[in-house]
Each structure stands twice: as structure tokens, then as C-alpha cells.
Short mmCIF file of C-alpha atoms in Angstrom, two decimals:
data_model
loop_
_atom_site.label_atom_id
_atom_site.label_comp_id
_atom_site.label_asym_id
_atom_site.label_seq_id
_atom_site.Cartn_x
_atom_site.Cartn_y
_atom_site.Cartn_z
CA MET I 1 96.80 -112.47 -62.92
CA GLU I 2 95.80 -115.95 -62.15
CA LYS I 3 95.70 -117.01 -58.59
CA LYS I 4 97.60 -120.20 -57.93
CA THR I 5 95.88 -122.72 -55.84
CA HIS I 6 98.09 -124.12 -53.12
CA PHE I 7 97.33 -127.58 -51.78
CA VAL I 8 98.43 -128.04 -48.24
CA ARG I 9 99.07 -131.63 -47.15
CA ARG I 10 97.57 -132.22 -43.74
CA ASP I 11 98.67 -135.33 -41.85
CA SER I 12 97.07 -136.45 -38.61
CA PRO I 13 99.40 -136.14 -35.70
CA PRO I 14 101.26 -139.44 -35.26
CA ARG I 15 100.86 -139.25 -31.52
CA GLU I 16 97.06 -139.15 -31.83
CA VAL I 17 96.97 -142.27 -34.02
CA SER I 18 99.24 -144.22 -31.69
CA SER I 19 97.13 -143.20 -28.70
CA VAL I 20 93.95 -144.47 -30.34
CA SER I 21 95.69 -147.72 -31.31
CA LEU I 22 96.93 -148.18 -27.77
CA VAL I 23 93.46 -147.64 -26.33
CA LEU I 24 91.98 -150.15 -28.77
CA LEU I 25 94.71 -152.63 -27.93
CA LEU I 26 94.14 -152.27 -24.20
CA VAL I 27 90.40 -152.75 -24.68
CA ALA I 28 91.08 -155.88 -26.70
CA VAL I 29 93.43 -157.20 -24.01
CA LEU I 30 90.80 -156.58 -21.34
CA LEU I 31 88.20 -158.42 -23.40
CA VAL I 32 90.56 -161.36 -23.92
CA ASN I 33 91.29 -161.48 -20.19
CA ALA I 34 87.58 -161.40 -19.38
CA PHE I 35 87.00 -164.24 -21.83
CA LEU I 36 89.84 -166.24 -20.30
CA TYR I 37 88.45 -165.72 -16.81
CA LEU I 38 85.01 -166.96 -17.80
CA TYR I 39 86.36 -169.77 -19.93
CA LEU I 40 88.77 -171.17 -17.35
CA ASN I 41 86.29 -170.61 -14.54
CA LYS I 42 83.91 -172.94 -16.36
CA PHE I 43 86.39 -175.78 -15.99
CA TYR I 44 88.10 -175.09 -12.68
CA GLY I 45 85.87 -173.01 -10.47
CA SER I 46 86.90 -169.58 -9.28
CA SER I 47 89.19 -170.86 -6.54
CA GLY I 48 90.57 -173.78 -8.53
CA LEU I 49 89.84 -175.97 -5.53
CA ALA I 50 86.25 -177.02 -6.06
CA GLU I 51 86.01 -180.79 -6.28
CA THR I 52 82.29 -181.46 -6.21
CA ASP I 53 80.21 -181.60 -9.36
CA PRO I 54 76.89 -179.70 -9.16
CA SER I 55 75.28 -182.50 -11.16
CA LEU I 56 76.22 -185.07 -8.53
CA CYS I 57 73.60 -186.33 -6.14
CA PRO I 58 73.89 -186.67 -2.36
CA PHE I 59 76.04 -189.50 -1.06
CA GLY I 60 74.47 -192.85 -1.91
CA TYR I 61 72.53 -191.57 -4.94
CA PHE I 62 73.18 -191.06 -8.66
CA LYS I 63 71.74 -189.49 -11.80
CA LEU I 64 72.13 -191.07 -15.22
CA GLY I 65 71.50 -189.76 -18.70
CA THR I 66 68.68 -187.22 -19.00
CA VAL I 67 66.95 -188.31 -15.78
CA LYS I 68 66.57 -185.33 -13.43
CA ASN I 69 65.88 -187.17 -10.19
CA CYS I 70 68.50 -188.88 -8.06
CA THR I 71 68.27 -192.66 -7.66
CA PRO I 72 69.68 -194.59 -4.68
CA TRP I 73 72.68 -196.79 -5.44
CA LEU I 74 71.36 -200.10 -6.74
CA SER I 75 71.39 -202.96 -4.25
CA CYS I 76 72.20 -206.64 -4.86
CA GLU I 77 68.53 -207.34 -5.50
CA ALA I 78 68.12 -204.44 -7.92
CA ILE I 79 71.29 -205.34 -9.83
CA ASN I 80 70.24 -208.97 -10.20
CA ARG I 81 66.73 -208.00 -11.27
CA GLU I 82 67.28 -204.91 -13.43
CA VAL I 83 70.78 -205.15 -14.95
CA ARG I 84 71.35 -207.23 -18.06
CA LYS I 85 74.84 -208.22 -19.23
CA LEU I 86 75.53 -207.62 -22.90
CA LYS I 87 79.16 -208.64 -23.46
CA CYS I 88 82.56 -208.86 -21.77
CA VAL I 89 84.67 -205.84 -22.73
CA GLY I 90 87.76 -206.35 -20.60
CA GLU I 91 89.50 -208.31 -17.90
CA GLY I 92 92.27 -207.37 -15.48
CA ALA I 93 93.98 -209.06 -12.58
CA VAL I 94 91.17 -208.11 -10.18
CA LYS I 95 88.01 -207.57 -12.24
CA LYS I 96 86.17 -208.81 -15.31
CA VAL I 97 84.21 -205.99 -16.99
CA PHE I 98 80.89 -206.35 -18.81
CA LEU I 99 79.04 -203.83 -20.93
CA SER I 100 75.52 -204.06 -19.54
CA GLU I 101 72.11 -202.38 -19.68
CA TRP I 102 69.94 -200.84 -16.98
CA LYS I 103 66.59 -199.28 -17.92
CA GLU I 104 67.73 -198.64 -21.52
CA ASN I 105 71.00 -197.07 -20.30
CA LYS I 106 74.40 -198.59 -21.07
CA VAL I 107 76.30 -199.27 -17.82
CA VAL I 108 79.41 -201.17 -16.74
CA LEU I 109 79.25 -204.22 -14.49
CA SER I 110 82.54 -205.28 -12.86
CA GLN I 111 82.94 -208.63 -11.11
CA LEU I 112 85.77 -210.17 -9.12
CA THR I 113 87.93 -212.55 -11.14
CA THR I 114 89.40 -214.62 -8.30
CA SER I 115 88.65 -214.89 -4.60
CA GLU I 116 92.36 -214.44 -3.81
CA LEU I 117 92.05 -210.78 -4.75
CA LYS I 118 88.80 -210.00 -2.93
CA GLU I 119 90.57 -207.62 -0.53
CA ASP I 120 91.80 -205.53 -3.47
CA PHE I 121 88.32 -205.58 -5.00
CA LEU I 122 86.63 -204.44 -1.76
CA HIS I 123 89.29 -201.77 -1.21
CA GLY I 124 88.57 -200.42 -4.68
CA LEU I 125 84.86 -200.37 -3.91
CA GLU I 126 85.41 -198.46 -0.66
CA MET I 127 87.60 -195.92 -2.46
CA LEU I 128 85.00 -195.54 -5.21
CA LYS I 129 82.28 -194.86 -2.66
CA ALA I 130 84.32 -192.45 -0.54
CA LEU I 131 85.87 -190.45 -3.40
CA GLN I 132 82.78 -189.76 -5.54
CA SER I 133 83.46 -186.38 -7.17
CA LYS I 134 83.91 -184.78 -10.56
CA HIS I 135 87.24 -186.63 -10.87
CA VAL I 136 85.94 -190.18 -10.31
CA VAL I 137 83.73 -192.44 -12.43
CA ARG I 138 80.12 -192.38 -11.20
CA LEU I 139 79.08 -195.26 -8.96
CA LEU I 140 75.59 -196.63 -9.68
CA GLY I 141 75.42 -199.56 -7.30
CA TYR I 142 77.26 -202.52 -5.81
CA CYS I 143 76.82 -205.92 -4.19
CA GLU I 144 79.54 -206.88 -1.73
CA GLN I 145 78.20 -210.43 -1.29
CA GLN I 146 78.56 -211.12 -5.00
CA PHE I 147 81.63 -208.89 -5.48
CA THR I 148 79.89 -206.75 -8.09
CA ILE I 149 80.22 -203.03 -8.88
CA LEU I 150 78.02 -201.03 -11.27
CA THR I 151 79.39 -197.79 -12.78
CA GLU I 152 78.59 -195.31 -15.53
CA TYR I 153 79.51 -196.28 -19.10
CA HIS I 154 81.83 -194.09 -21.18
CA PRO I 155 81.90 -195.24 -24.82
CA LEU I 156 85.33 -193.72 -25.61
CA GLY I 157 86.92 -196.12 -23.15
CA SER I 158 90.27 -195.76 -21.42
CA LEU I 159 92.98 -193.24 -22.25
CA ARG I 160 94.97 -195.95 -24.01
CA GLY I 161 92.78 -195.30 -27.06
CA LEU I 162 93.14 -191.50 -27.03
CA ASN I 163 95.21 -191.16 -30.22
CA GLU I 164 92.99 -193.57 -32.12
CA THR I 165 89.90 -191.63 -30.97
CA LEU I 166 91.41 -188.32 -32.13
CA HIS I 167 91.88 -189.75 -35.63
CA ILE I 168 88.18 -190.56 -35.97
CA PRO I 169 86.64 -187.89 -38.28
CA LYS I 170 84.07 -186.94 -35.64
CA TYR I 171 86.81 -186.01 -33.15
CA ARG I 172 89.57 -184.63 -35.37
CA GLY I 173 88.59 -181.10 -34.37
CA MET I 174 89.62 -181.99 -30.81
CA ASN I 175 93.15 -182.93 -31.89
CA THR I 176 94.74 -179.61 -30.93
CA TRP I 177 97.46 -178.57 -28.45
CA HIS I 178 94.79 -176.73 -26.47
CA ARG I 179 92.46 -179.71 -26.02
CA ARG I 180 95.38 -182.05 -25.31
CA LEU I 181 96.73 -179.70 -22.65
CA MET I 182 93.26 -179.59 -21.10
CA LEU I 183 93.36 -183.39 -20.79
CA ALA I 184 96.78 -183.19 -19.11
CA ILE I 185 95.33 -180.63 -16.70
CA ASP I 186 92.46 -183.02 -15.93
CA TYR I 187 94.99 -185.76 -15.17
CA VAL I 188 97.07 -183.58 -12.84
CA SER I 189 93.84 -182.38 -11.19
CA ILE I 190 93.02 -186.00 -10.35
CA ILE I 191 96.49 -186.56 -8.86
CA ARG I 192 96.07 -183.38 -6.81
CA TYR I 193 92.64 -184.59 -5.63
CA LEU I 194 94.04 -187.96 -4.55
CA HIS I 195 96.90 -186.29 -2.70
CA SER I 196 94.48 -184.09 -0.77
CA SER I 197 91.44 -186.37 -0.68
CA PRO I 198 88.83 -186.54 2.09
CA LEU I 199 90.56 -189.74 3.24
CA GLY I 200 94.06 -188.24 3.31
CA THR I 201 97.03 -188.50 0.96
CA LEU I 202 96.48 -191.40 -1.46
CA VAL I 203 99.08 -192.80 -3.87
CA MET I 204 98.14 -194.12 -7.32
CA CYS I 205 100.02 -197.42 -7.16
CA ASP I 206 98.73 -199.06 -10.35
CA SER I 207 101.19 -196.99 -12.36
CA ASN I 208 104.33 -198.97 -13.08
CA ASP I 209 104.36 -198.16 -16.80
CA LEU I 210 102.61 -195.73 -19.11
CA ASP I 211 100.18 -198.27 -20.53
CA LYS I 212 99.11 -199.29 -17.02
CA VAL I 213 98.55 -195.66 -16.03
CA LEU I 214 96.42 -194.94 -19.09
CA SER I 215 94.28 -198.01 -18.43
CA GLN I 216 93.24 -196.57 -15.04
CA TYR I 217 91.52 -193.52 -16.57
CA LEU I 218 88.51 -192.97 -18.81
CA LEU I 219 87.92 -190.44 -21.58
CA THR I 220 84.43 -188.95 -21.41
CA SER I 221 82.36 -188.04 -24.46
CA ASP I 222 82.90 -184.33 -23.73
CA PHE I 223 86.66 -184.91 -23.55
CA HIS I 224 87.47 -184.91 -19.88
CA VAL I 225 89.39 -187.45 -17.82
CA LEU I 226 87.99 -189.58 -14.97
CA VAL I 227 89.84 -192.03 -12.77
CA ASN I 228 88.19 -195.43 -13.04
CA ASP I 229 90.31 -197.98 -11.16
CA LEU I 230 91.00 -197.38 -7.47
CA ASP I 231 91.98 -200.89 -6.39
CA ALA I 232 95.58 -199.93 -5.51
CA LEU I 233 95.34 -196.68 -3.60
CA PRO I 234 97.29 -196.85 -0.30
CA LEU I 235 97.32 -194.06 2.25
CA VAL I 236 100.37 -191.99 3.21
CA ASN I 237 100.53 -190.34 6.63
CA LYS I 238 103.92 -188.72 7.06
CA SER I 239 103.19 -187.30 10.49
CA ALA I 240 102.45 -190.81 11.72
CA GLY I 241 105.44 -192.27 9.85
CA ARG I 242 103.20 -194.19 7.47
CA LEU I 243 104.65 -194.63 3.98
CA VAL I 244 103.74 -197.06 1.19
CA LYS I 245 105.13 -199.68 -1.16
CA CYS I 246 103.37 -200.36 -4.46
CA GLY I 247 103.18 -204.13 -4.32
CA HIS I 248 105.66 -206.72 -3.09
CA ARG I 249 107.66 -207.26 -6.27
CA GLU I 250 110.72 -205.49 -7.59
CA LEU I 251 109.89 -202.52 -9.82
CA GLN I 252 112.21 -201.60 -12.69
CA GLY I 253 112.48 -199.10 -15.51
CA GLU I 254 112.78 -195.34 -15.88
CA PHE I 255 109.02 -194.78 -15.67
CA VAL I 256 108.82 -195.62 -11.97
CA ALA I 257 110.40 -193.17 -9.53
CA PRO I 258 114.01 -193.79 -8.33
CA GLU I 259 112.82 -194.48 -4.77
CA GLN I 260 110.60 -197.28 -6.11
CA ARG I 261 113.59 -199.19 -7.49
CA TRP I 262 115.73 -201.67 -5.56
CA PRO I 263 118.50 -199.53 -4.02
CA TYR I 264 121.08 -202.21 -3.17
CA GLY I 265 122.33 -203.25 -6.61
CA GLU I 266 122.21 -206.48 -8.57
CA GLU I 267 124.56 -208.25 -6.17
CA VAL I 268 121.88 -208.17 -3.45
CA PRO I 269 118.77 -210.25 -4.28
CA PHE I 270 115.48 -208.37 -3.94
CA GLU I 271 113.66 -208.84 -0.64
CA ASP I 272 110.41 -207.04 0.02
CA ASP I 273 111.21 -206.64 3.73
CA LEU I 274 114.40 -204.73 2.87
CA MET I 275 112.77 -202.46 0.30
CA PRO I 276 112.33 -198.92 1.69
CA ALA I 277 108.86 -197.38 1.61
CA TYR I 278 108.07 -194.05 -0.06
CA ASP I 279 105.40 -191.34 -0.34
CA GLU I 280 103.10 -189.69 -2.89
CA LYS I 281 105.96 -187.97 -4.73
CA THR I 282 106.23 -191.12 -6.88
CA ASP I 283 103.12 -189.83 -8.66
CA ILE I 284 104.84 -186.50 -9.35
CA TRP I 285 107.82 -188.23 -11.01
CA LYS I 286 105.48 -189.79 -13.59
CA ILE I 287 103.57 -186.62 -14.55
CA PRO I 288 105.96 -185.47 -17.34
CA ASP I 289 105.80 -188.85 -19.10
CA VAL I 290 102.01 -189.01 -18.92
CA SER I 291 101.67 -185.39 -20.05
CA ASN I 292 104.04 -186.04 -22.96
CA PHE I 293 101.61 -188.72 -24.13
CA PHE I 294 98.69 -186.31 -23.80
CA LEU I 295 100.41 -183.55 -25.78
CA GLY I 296 101.20 -185.85 -28.70
CA HIS I 297 102.74 -184.38 -31.84
CA VAL I 298 100.22 -181.83 -33.07
CA GLU I 299 100.96 -178.27 -34.13
CA GLY I 300 101.82 -176.20 -31.06
CA SER I 301 102.54 -179.13 -28.72
CA ASP I 302 106.30 -178.43 -28.75
CA ILE I 303 105.62 -174.85 -27.65
CA VAL I 304 103.58 -176.22 -24.74
CA ARG I 305 106.43 -178.58 -23.82
CA LEU I 306 108.85 -175.66 -23.85
CA HIS I 307 106.68 -173.72 -21.39
CA LEU I 308 106.40 -176.80 -19.15
CA PHE I 309 110.12 -177.61 -19.27
CA ASP I 310 111.03 -176.16 -15.87
CA ILE I 311 108.16 -177.72 -13.91
CA HIS I 312 108.77 -181.08 -15.58
CA ALA I 313 112.47 -180.89 -14.74
CA ALA I 314 111.47 -180.27 -11.12
CA CYS I 315 109.16 -183.32 -11.23
CA LYS I 316 112.17 -185.44 -12.21
CA LYS I 317 114.35 -184.46 -9.24
CA GLU I 318 116.06 -187.54 -7.78
CA ASP I 319 115.23 -186.44 -4.25
CA PRO I 320 111.45 -186.77 -3.76
CA ALA I 321 111.44 -183.91 -1.25
CA GLU I 322 112.67 -181.53 -3.97
CA ARG I 323 109.82 -182.33 -6.34
CA PRO I 324 106.84 -179.95 -6.46
CA SER I 325 103.46 -180.84 -5.04
CA ALA I 326 100.63 -181.80 -7.37
CA GLN I 327 99.03 -178.43 -6.58
CA GLU I 328 102.16 -176.60 -7.76
CA VAL I 329 102.24 -178.61 -10.97
CA LEU I 330 98.55 -177.93 -11.55
CA ASP I 331 98.98 -174.19 -10.95
CA THR I 332 101.80 -174.09 -13.50
CA TYR I 333 99.79 -176.01 -16.10
CA ARG I 334 96.90 -173.59 -15.71
CA LYS I 335 99.18 -170.55 -16.00
CA VAL I 336 100.69 -171.95 -19.19
CA LEU I 337 97.25 -172.60 -20.67
CA THR I 338 96.14 -169.05 -19.84
CA LEU I 339 99.32 -167.55 -21.29
CA LEU I 340 99.14 -169.53 -24.53
CA ILE I 341 95.44 -168.85 -25.09
CA ARG I 342 96.10 -165.13 -24.55
CA GLU I 343 98.99 -165.17 -27.02
CA ALA I 344 96.91 -167.08 -29.56
CA ALA I 345 94.05 -164.59 -29.20
CA MET I 346 96.30 -161.52 -29.38
CA PRO I 347 99.25 -162.38 -31.66
CA GLY I 348 101.82 -159.60 -31.70
CA SER I 349 100.32 -157.80 -28.70
CA ARG I 350 103.60 -157.95 -26.79
CA GLU I 351 105.45 -156.17 -29.61
CA MET I 352 102.71 -153.53 -29.96
CA LEU I 353 102.92 -152.71 -26.25
#
């Protein structure tokens, strides 16, 4: 008799496979979290509160380009002797701006346009000196007698040209929801820094429309944001009853905060003396509009907007006291960035768990 061979089908226990998969998934999640910690730490510092840049020199000194040593801020004499104007690249109400050269380095020379605005010019200089940090354009020198300020040059210019820059072939790889959200985080970080600056709570008053806001900030070559214009930066001191008014003219439009608009209706002519003062929460009102510009219309930007919906709705509260602080907005932005990077790195991980 022939013996029949019996083939027995042996399947691995389903539970064992799922356990291995779960372990691998957990390891992957841990690796992603470790990457996120290191990645975000690079930009924000472990506490999220560090404001100084390790590359900055002691107060009154600067480093430029590849030079390792710190140089004292240039004096009137040094500016007159060593700085050469190349061409005028811009002019505002307070300053005329010249692309210039100092020891083979491109720099920016700003000069007062009219003596009537010298107080604004000198205020901006004092703010620039006092607020030197990773958030503020680098000061290289100044001459009060000649109303001249020398700062670092950033070839990408102000944020008004962001979308045009991102369409240049060299920078198209930066045109992502992730990089755009990083720029919005930089912007909110600057607002947070101004609201808790070494000088006290400062309000960014040159911000009556989106174009004006964007003109106050620079885009660096490594795609970060710096505040450049500090001419209109009044101080709020609530405990001392000190509030501010951004200028002496009537402000209109949805971009400015409700408390910045004339509250007595069209039947009452505007009078500066009757206009109530306000605090730094005007800056918070404007954050959603500025961030909307940053996010643009790239793939994924609508998902980012969805995650930011609640915090942006809070920023638009009519009552300034109900709006979040800049720190709360910044914390939310960072949490959203972390969440979205994790989801992009581990698609489907939520369903697997």
C-alpha cells in the first residue's frame, strides 16, 4: 500500500504578527518623536524662550559674513571713511535706504529723509540698539549727528516679495506648507519678543495694512524672518496706566483692530484727543491676516489653516482682553507644526494604533 503524504498548512499565529507590527510601529513613533525634538530644538531652543543668537557679539559689536572676530559698531568717522554708497533701493516717510559696501561686504545705509521726523528716526535707532537679538536685523554702526544707520544686507528684501521669491527656480523647493508655517512662526515669535522685550511691552504700530506690515520685516537667505523697522514702537505699561495710540490720524479698515477705529460714528468728526488709547492686543488681532499671507495657497496650507482655526478665531475677539497672548499663539503654532510633521512622517499611524 502506498502511503499518502499529508501536507499540513501551518500559519503563524495572528497575535504574534500583530505584536511584532505594534513593536515596530512604536519604535518608528519614538524615532519620529526624537527627530522632531531635535529638529524643533534647532529652531526654538529647548525652552522655547531663548532670544539670544549664539553668533551675536557682545553689546556694541557685530560679526559679518565669514569673519570670526567681533567688530565694534562703526562710528561716524568709520562710516564716512569706509562705507561706499552704491545705489538707492528704497525710501519711506522716515528713511532713505542705500545699498552700500563696507570692506567688500554689501550693507544697508539708512539716512533721515526730513528733519521733521528726526525724533522717529532716533527712536528707531534706540530700539535697534536695545533690541539686538535673533529677531532683529543686525546693527553695524550709526551716526546720530548725521542721522545715519548701518545694518546688515539681506538680498531677498522685505516680506512683500515673498511669493515672487518662492517662484524663482532656486527657491521653489521652499514653497511648501511646512516652510511657510515656519515663516509664520518666526513672525509670531517676533511679536512675542516685542511684547516681552527687555524694555517692556512694545506695540508694532507701523501695521495699519498688510502691505505696511510686510514692509517692516526682512526675509533672510536661509528663510527666516527679521524685524527691520522699529521707528514706531511705543511702550505699554498697564500697571502704570500707560496705553498707546498708533499715530494721530483716524485708522480705518478691517485689518486694524476694532479698538483702533473711531468709536463715535460718522456723525462725530475725528479728534485725536477723544480717541481712546489701547494696548498690545492690537498686534494679536492682525496675526491671522499676516499668517494667511504666509501660508499662501500651496498643497497642505488649507489643512494648516484648519488646525489654526480656533486660535485665529480667538485672535479676532472684539474684546482685546479675550484675545490670547502672543506666547499662547506661538505655543499653538508650534504644536500644530509638530503634529503635522508627525502625521506626515507616519501616515496612517493613528489607524494602526
